[in-house]
PDB file of C-alpha atoms in Angstrom:
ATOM      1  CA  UNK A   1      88.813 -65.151-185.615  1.00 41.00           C
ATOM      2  CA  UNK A   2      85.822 -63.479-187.482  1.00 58.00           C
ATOM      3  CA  UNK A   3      83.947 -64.080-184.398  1.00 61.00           C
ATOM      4  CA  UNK A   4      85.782 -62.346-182.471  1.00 72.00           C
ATOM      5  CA  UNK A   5      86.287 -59.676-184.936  1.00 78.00           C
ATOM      6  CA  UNK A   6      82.502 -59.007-184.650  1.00 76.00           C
ATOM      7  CA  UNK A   7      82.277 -59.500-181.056  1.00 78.00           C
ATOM      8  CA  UNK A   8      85.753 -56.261-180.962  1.00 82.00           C
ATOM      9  CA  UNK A   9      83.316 -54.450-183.087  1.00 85.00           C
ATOM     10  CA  UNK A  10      80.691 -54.348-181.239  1.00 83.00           C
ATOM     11  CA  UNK A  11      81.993 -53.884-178.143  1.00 86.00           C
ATOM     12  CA  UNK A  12      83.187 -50.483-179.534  1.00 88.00           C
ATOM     13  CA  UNK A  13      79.856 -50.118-180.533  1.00 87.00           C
ATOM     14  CA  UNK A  14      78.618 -50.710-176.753  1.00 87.00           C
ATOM     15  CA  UNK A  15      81.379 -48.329-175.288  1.00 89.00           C
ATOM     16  CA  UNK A  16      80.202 -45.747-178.043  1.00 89.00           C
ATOM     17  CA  UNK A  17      76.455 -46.026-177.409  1.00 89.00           C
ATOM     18  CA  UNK A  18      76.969 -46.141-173.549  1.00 89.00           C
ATOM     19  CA  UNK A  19      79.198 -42.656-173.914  1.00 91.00           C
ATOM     20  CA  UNK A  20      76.581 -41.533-175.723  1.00 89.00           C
ATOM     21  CA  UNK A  21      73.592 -42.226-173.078  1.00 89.00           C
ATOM     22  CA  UNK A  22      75.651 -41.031-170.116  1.00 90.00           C
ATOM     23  CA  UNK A  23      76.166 -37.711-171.911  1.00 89.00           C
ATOM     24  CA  UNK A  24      72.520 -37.645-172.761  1.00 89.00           C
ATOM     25  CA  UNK A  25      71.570 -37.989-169.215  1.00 91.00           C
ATOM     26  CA  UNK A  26      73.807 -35.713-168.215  1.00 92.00           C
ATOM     27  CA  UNK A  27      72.502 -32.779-170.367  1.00 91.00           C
ATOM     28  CA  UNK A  28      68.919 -33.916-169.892  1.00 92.00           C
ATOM     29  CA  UNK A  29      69.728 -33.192-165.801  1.00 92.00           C
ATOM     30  CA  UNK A  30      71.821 -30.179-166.630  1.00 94.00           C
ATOM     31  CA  UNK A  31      68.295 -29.020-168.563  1.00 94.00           C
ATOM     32  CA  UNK A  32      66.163 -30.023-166.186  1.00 92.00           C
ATOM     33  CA  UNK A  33      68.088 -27.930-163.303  1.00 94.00           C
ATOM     34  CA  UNK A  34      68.271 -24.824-165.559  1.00 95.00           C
ATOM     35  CA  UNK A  35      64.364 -25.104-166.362  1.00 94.00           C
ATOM     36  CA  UNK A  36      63.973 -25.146-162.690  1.00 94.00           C
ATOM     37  CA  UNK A  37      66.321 -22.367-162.201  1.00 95.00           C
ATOM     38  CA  UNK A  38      64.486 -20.415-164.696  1.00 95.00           C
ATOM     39  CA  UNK A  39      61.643 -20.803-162.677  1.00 95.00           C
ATOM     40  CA  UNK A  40      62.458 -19.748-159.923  1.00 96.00           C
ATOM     41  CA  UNK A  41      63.468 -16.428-161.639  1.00 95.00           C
ATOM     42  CA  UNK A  42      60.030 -16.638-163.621  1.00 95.00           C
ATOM     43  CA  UNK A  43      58.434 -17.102-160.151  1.00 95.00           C
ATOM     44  CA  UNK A  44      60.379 -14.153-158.135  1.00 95.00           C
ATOM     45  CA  UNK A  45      59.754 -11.441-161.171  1.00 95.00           C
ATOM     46  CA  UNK A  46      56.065 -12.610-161.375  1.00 95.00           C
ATOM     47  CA  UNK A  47      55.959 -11.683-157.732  1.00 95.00           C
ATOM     48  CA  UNK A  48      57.699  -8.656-157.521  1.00 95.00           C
ATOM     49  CA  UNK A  49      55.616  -7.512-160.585  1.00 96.00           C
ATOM     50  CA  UNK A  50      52.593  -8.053-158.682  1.00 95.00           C
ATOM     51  CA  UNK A  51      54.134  -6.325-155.511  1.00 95.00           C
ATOM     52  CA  UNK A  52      54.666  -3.399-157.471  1.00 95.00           C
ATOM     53  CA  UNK A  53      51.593  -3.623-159.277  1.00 95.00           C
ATOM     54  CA  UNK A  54      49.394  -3.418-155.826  1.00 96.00           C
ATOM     55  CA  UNK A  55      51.757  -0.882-154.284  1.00 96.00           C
ATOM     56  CA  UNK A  56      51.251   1.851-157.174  1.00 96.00           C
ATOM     57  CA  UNK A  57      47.358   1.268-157.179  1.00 96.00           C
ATOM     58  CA  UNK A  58      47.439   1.813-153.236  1.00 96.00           C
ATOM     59  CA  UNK A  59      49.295   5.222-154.029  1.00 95.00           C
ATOM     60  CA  UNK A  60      47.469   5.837-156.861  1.00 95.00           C
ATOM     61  CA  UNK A  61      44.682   6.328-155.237  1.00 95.00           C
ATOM     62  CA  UNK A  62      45.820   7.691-152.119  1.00 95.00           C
ATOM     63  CA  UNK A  63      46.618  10.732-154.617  1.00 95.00           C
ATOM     64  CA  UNK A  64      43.302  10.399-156.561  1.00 94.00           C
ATOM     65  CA  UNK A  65      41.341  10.311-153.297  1.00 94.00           C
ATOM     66  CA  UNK A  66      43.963  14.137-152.082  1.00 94.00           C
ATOM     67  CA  UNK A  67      43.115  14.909-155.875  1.00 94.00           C
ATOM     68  CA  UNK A  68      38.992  14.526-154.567  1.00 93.00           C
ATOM     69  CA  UNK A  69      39.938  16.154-151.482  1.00 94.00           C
ATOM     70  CA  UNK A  70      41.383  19.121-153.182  1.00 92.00           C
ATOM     71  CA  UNK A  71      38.914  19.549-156.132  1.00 92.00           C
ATOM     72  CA  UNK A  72      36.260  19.730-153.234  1.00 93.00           C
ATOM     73  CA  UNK A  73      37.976  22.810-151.152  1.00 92.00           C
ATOM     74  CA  UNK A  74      39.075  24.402-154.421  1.00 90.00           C
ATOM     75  CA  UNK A  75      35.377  24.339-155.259  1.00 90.00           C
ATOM     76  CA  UNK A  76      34.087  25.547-151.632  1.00 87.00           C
ATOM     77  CA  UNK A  77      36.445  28.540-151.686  1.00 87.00           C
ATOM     78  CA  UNK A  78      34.738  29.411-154.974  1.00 85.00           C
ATOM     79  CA  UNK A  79      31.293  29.249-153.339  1.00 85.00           C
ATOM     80  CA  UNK A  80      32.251  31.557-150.382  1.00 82.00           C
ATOM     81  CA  UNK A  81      32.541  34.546-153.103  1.00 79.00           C
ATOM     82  CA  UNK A  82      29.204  35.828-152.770  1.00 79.00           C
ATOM     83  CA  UNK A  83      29.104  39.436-154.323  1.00 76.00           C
ATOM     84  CA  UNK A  84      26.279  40.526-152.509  1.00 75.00           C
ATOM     85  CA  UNK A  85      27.744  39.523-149.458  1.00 72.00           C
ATOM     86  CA  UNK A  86      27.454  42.853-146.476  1.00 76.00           C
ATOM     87  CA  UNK A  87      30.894  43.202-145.291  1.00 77.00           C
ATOM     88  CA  UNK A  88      31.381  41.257-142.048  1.00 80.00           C
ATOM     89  CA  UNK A  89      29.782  38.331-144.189  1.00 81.00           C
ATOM     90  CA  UNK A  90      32.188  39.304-147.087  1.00 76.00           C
ATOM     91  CA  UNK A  91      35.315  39.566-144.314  1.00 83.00           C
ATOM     92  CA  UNK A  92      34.214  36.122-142.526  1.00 85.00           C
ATOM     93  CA  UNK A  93      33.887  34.267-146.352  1.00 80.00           C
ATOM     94  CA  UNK A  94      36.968  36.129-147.237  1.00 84.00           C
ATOM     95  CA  UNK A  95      38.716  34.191-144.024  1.00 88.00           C
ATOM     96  CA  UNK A  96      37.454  30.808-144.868  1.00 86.00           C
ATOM     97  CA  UNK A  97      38.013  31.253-148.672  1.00 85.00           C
ATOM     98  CA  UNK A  98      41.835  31.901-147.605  1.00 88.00           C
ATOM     99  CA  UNK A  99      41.553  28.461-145.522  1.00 91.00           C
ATOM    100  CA  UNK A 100      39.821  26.635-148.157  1.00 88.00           C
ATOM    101  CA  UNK A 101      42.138  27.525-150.733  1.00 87.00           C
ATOM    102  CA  UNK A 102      45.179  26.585-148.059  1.00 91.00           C
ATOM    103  CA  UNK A 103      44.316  23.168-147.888  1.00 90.00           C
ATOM    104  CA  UNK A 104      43.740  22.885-151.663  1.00 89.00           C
ATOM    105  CA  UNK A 105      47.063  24.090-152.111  1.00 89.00           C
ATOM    106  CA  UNK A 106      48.977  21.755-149.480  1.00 89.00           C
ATOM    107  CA  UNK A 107      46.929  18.895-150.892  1.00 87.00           C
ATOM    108  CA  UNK A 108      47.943  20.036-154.464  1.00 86.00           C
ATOM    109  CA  UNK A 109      51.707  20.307-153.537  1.00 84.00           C
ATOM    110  CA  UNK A 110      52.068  17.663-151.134  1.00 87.00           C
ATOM    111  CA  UNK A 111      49.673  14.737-151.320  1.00 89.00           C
ATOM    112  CA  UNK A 112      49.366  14.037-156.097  1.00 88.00           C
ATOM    113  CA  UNK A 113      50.949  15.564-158.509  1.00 90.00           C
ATOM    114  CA  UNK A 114      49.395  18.122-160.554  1.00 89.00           C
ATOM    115  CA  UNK A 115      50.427  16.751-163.688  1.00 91.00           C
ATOM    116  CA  UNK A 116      48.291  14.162-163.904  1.00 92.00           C
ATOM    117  CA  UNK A 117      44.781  16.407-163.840  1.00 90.00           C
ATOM    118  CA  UNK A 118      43.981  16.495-167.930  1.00 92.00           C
ATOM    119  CA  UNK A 119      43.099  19.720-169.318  1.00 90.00           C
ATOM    120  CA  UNK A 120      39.506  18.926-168.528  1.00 89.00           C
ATOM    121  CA  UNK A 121      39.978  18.582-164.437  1.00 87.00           C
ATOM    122  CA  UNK A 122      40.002  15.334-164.576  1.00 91.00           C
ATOM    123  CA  UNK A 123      42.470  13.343-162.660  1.00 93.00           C
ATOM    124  CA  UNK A 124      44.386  10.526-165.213  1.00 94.00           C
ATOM    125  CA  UNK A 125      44.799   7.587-162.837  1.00 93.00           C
ATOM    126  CA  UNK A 126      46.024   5.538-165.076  1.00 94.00           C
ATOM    127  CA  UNK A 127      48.664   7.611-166.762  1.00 95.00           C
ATOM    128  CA  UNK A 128      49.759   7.869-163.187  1.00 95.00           C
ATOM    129  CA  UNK A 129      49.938   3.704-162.859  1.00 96.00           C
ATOM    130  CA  UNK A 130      51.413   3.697-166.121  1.00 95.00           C
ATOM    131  CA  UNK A 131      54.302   6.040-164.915  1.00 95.00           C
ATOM    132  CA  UNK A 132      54.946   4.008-161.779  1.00 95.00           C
ATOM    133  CA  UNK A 133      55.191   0.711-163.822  1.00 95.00           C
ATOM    134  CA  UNK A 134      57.580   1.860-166.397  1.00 94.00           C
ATOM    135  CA  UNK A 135      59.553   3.575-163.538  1.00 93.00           C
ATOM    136  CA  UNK A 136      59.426  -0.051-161.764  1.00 93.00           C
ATOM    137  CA  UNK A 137      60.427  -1.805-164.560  1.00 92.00           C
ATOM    138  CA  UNK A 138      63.630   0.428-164.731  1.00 92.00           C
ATOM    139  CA  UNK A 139      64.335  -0.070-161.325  1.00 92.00           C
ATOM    140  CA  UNK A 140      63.726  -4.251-161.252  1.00 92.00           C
ATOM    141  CA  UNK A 141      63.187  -7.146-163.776  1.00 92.00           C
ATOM    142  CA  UNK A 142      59.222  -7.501-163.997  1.00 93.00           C
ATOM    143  CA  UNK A 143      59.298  -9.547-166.671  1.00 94.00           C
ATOM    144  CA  UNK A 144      58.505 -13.106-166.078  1.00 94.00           C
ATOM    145  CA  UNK A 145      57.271 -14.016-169.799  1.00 94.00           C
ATOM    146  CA  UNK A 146      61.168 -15.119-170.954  1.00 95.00           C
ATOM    147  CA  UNK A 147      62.321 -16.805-167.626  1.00 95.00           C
ATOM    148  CA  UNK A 148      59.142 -19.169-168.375  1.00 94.00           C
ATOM    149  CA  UNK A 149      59.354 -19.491-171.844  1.00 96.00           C
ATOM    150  CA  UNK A 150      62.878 -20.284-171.327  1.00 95.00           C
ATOM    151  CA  UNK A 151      62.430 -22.904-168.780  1.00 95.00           C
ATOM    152  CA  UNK A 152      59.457 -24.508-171.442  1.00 95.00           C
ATOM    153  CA  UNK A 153      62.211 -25.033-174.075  1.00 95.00           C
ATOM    154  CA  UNK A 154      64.661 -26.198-171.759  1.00 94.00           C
ATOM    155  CA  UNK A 155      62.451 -28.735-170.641  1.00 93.00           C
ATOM    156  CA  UNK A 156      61.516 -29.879-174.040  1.00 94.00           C
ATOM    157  CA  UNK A 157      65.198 -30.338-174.703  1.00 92.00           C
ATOM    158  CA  UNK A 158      65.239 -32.477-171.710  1.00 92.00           C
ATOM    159  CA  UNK A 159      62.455 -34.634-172.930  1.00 91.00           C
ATOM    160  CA  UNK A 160      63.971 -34.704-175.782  1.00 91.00           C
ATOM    161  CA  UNK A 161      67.252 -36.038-174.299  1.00 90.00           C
ATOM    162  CA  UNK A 162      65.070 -38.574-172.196  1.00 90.00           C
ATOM    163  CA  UNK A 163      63.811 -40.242-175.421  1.00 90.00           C
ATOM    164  CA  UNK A 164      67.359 -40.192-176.857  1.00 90.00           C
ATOM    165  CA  UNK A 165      68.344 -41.735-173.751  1.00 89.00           C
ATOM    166  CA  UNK A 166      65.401 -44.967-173.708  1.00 90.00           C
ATOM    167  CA  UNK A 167      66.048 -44.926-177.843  1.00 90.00           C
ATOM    168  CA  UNK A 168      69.996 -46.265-176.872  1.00 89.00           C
ATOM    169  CA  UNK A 169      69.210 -47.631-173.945  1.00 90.00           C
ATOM    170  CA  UNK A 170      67.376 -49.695-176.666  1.00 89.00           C
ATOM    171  CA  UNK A 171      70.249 -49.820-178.571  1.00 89.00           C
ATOM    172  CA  UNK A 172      72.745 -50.994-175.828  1.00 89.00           C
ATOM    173  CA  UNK A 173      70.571 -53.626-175.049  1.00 90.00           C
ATOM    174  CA  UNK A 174      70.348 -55.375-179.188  1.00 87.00           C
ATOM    175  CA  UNK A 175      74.057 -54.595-179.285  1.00 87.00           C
ATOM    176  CA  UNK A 176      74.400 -56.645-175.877  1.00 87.00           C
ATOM    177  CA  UNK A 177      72.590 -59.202-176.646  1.00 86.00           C
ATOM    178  CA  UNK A 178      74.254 -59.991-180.255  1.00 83.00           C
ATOM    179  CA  UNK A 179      77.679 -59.689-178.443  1.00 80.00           C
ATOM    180  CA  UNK A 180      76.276 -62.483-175.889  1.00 79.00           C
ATOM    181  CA  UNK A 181      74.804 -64.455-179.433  1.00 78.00           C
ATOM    182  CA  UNK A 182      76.816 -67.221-181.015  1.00 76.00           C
ATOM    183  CA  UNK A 183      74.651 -67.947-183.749  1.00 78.00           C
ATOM    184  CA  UNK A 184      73.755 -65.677-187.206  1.00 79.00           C
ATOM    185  CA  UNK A 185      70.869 -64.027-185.629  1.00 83.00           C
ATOM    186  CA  UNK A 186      73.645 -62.137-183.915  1.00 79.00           C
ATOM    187  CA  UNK A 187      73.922 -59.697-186.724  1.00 80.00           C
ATOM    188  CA  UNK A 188      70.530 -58.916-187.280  1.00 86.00           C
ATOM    189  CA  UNK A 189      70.429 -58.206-183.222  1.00 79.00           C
ATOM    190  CA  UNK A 190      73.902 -55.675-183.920  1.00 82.00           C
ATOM    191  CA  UNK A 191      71.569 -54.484-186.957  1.00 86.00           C
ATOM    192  CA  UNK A 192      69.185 -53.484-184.868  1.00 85.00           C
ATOM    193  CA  UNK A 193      71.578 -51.974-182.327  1.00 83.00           C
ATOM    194  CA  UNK A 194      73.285 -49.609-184.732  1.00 84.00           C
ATOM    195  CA  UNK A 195      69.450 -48.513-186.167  1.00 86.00           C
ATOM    196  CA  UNK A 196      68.779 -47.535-182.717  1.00 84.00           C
ATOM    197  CA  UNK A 197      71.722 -45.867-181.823  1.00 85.00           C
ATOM    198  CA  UNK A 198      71.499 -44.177-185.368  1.00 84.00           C
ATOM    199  CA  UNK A 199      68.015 -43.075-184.564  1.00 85.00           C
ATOM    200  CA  UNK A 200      69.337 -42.240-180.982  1.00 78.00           C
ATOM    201  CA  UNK A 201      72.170 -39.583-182.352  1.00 78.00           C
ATOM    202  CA  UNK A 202      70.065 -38.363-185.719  1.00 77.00           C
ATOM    203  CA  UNK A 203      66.966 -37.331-183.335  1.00 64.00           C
TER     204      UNK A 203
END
């Protein structure tokens, strides 16, 4: 009778321990398919943070290279004034000062912003990059830092859950074999089995 009491026991034991390793797996799989999940959104924001990163630099300095463009008509139109100029030479300067000063203007209004040149005439590219990449960051998740930090602890919990899993695995197996033992060495094998599975749900 008190064998079989023992033997009851740990069968309950074995139903408990195997409960307990098919529930590990499963949340070890569930981790596993949200770390690769996270990737994946890791992986898409990385890449639309670098296609927004090479668009504003190619219109960046499309507008730098107008801003170049401009600063050398603005400058021209200035060297036409000549104040000792006769007055045919003062009328024809006068005509291509207007023309100069045109095309400075368009490129001024049209083709950068006017903003961006610092007190000193200098054009601020990178205030202008800046701009673009907080304005794309409103727009779109560019962020990939916390998808990927996200999927590294999410994969540590599933290693985590792995070991738990070989740890009652290990367990399953004493608590097995002492159920399958007639002799007294069977409770130092169910010993064994309950460390394990001890060590299995403690961590």
């Amino acid at each position: 009778m008190k064998h079989e009491t023992f033997k009851s026991y740990v069968a309950v034991l074995v139903a408990v321990v195997t409960v307990l390793g098919a529930t590990a797996a499963c949340l070890a799989s569930v981790a596993v398919s949200s770390a690769s999940d996270a990737d994946f959104l890791g992986l898409d924001a990385s890449i639309r943070a670098q296609k927004a990163d090479i668009i504003n630099h190619v219109y960046a300095f499309e507008h730098y290279r107008a801003y170049t463009d401009y600063v050398r008509y603005d400058e021209y139109g200035r060297l036409l004034y000549d104040p000792n100029a006769d007055e045919e030479t003062d009328l024809r300067n006068g005509a291509l000062q207007r023309e100069a000063w045109g095309v400075a203007s368009g490129l001024s209004s049209v083709f950068f912003s006017p903003r961006y040149i610092n007190p000193d005439g200098q054009y601020d590219l990178e205030r202008e990059l800046q701009e673009a990449w907080a304005q794309d960051s409103q727009n779109e998740d560019l962020n990939p830092t916390p998808y990927f930090a996200e999927s590294d602890q999410l994969r540590a919990r599933s290693s985590f859950l792995t070991a738990d899993m070989i740890v009652l695995a290990i367990s399953f197996w004493f608590l097995t074999v002492a159920q399958a033992t007639e002799k007294k060495i069977k409770y130092f094998w169910a010993g064994l089995g309950i460390l394990f599975a001890l060590a299995g749900i403690l961590g």
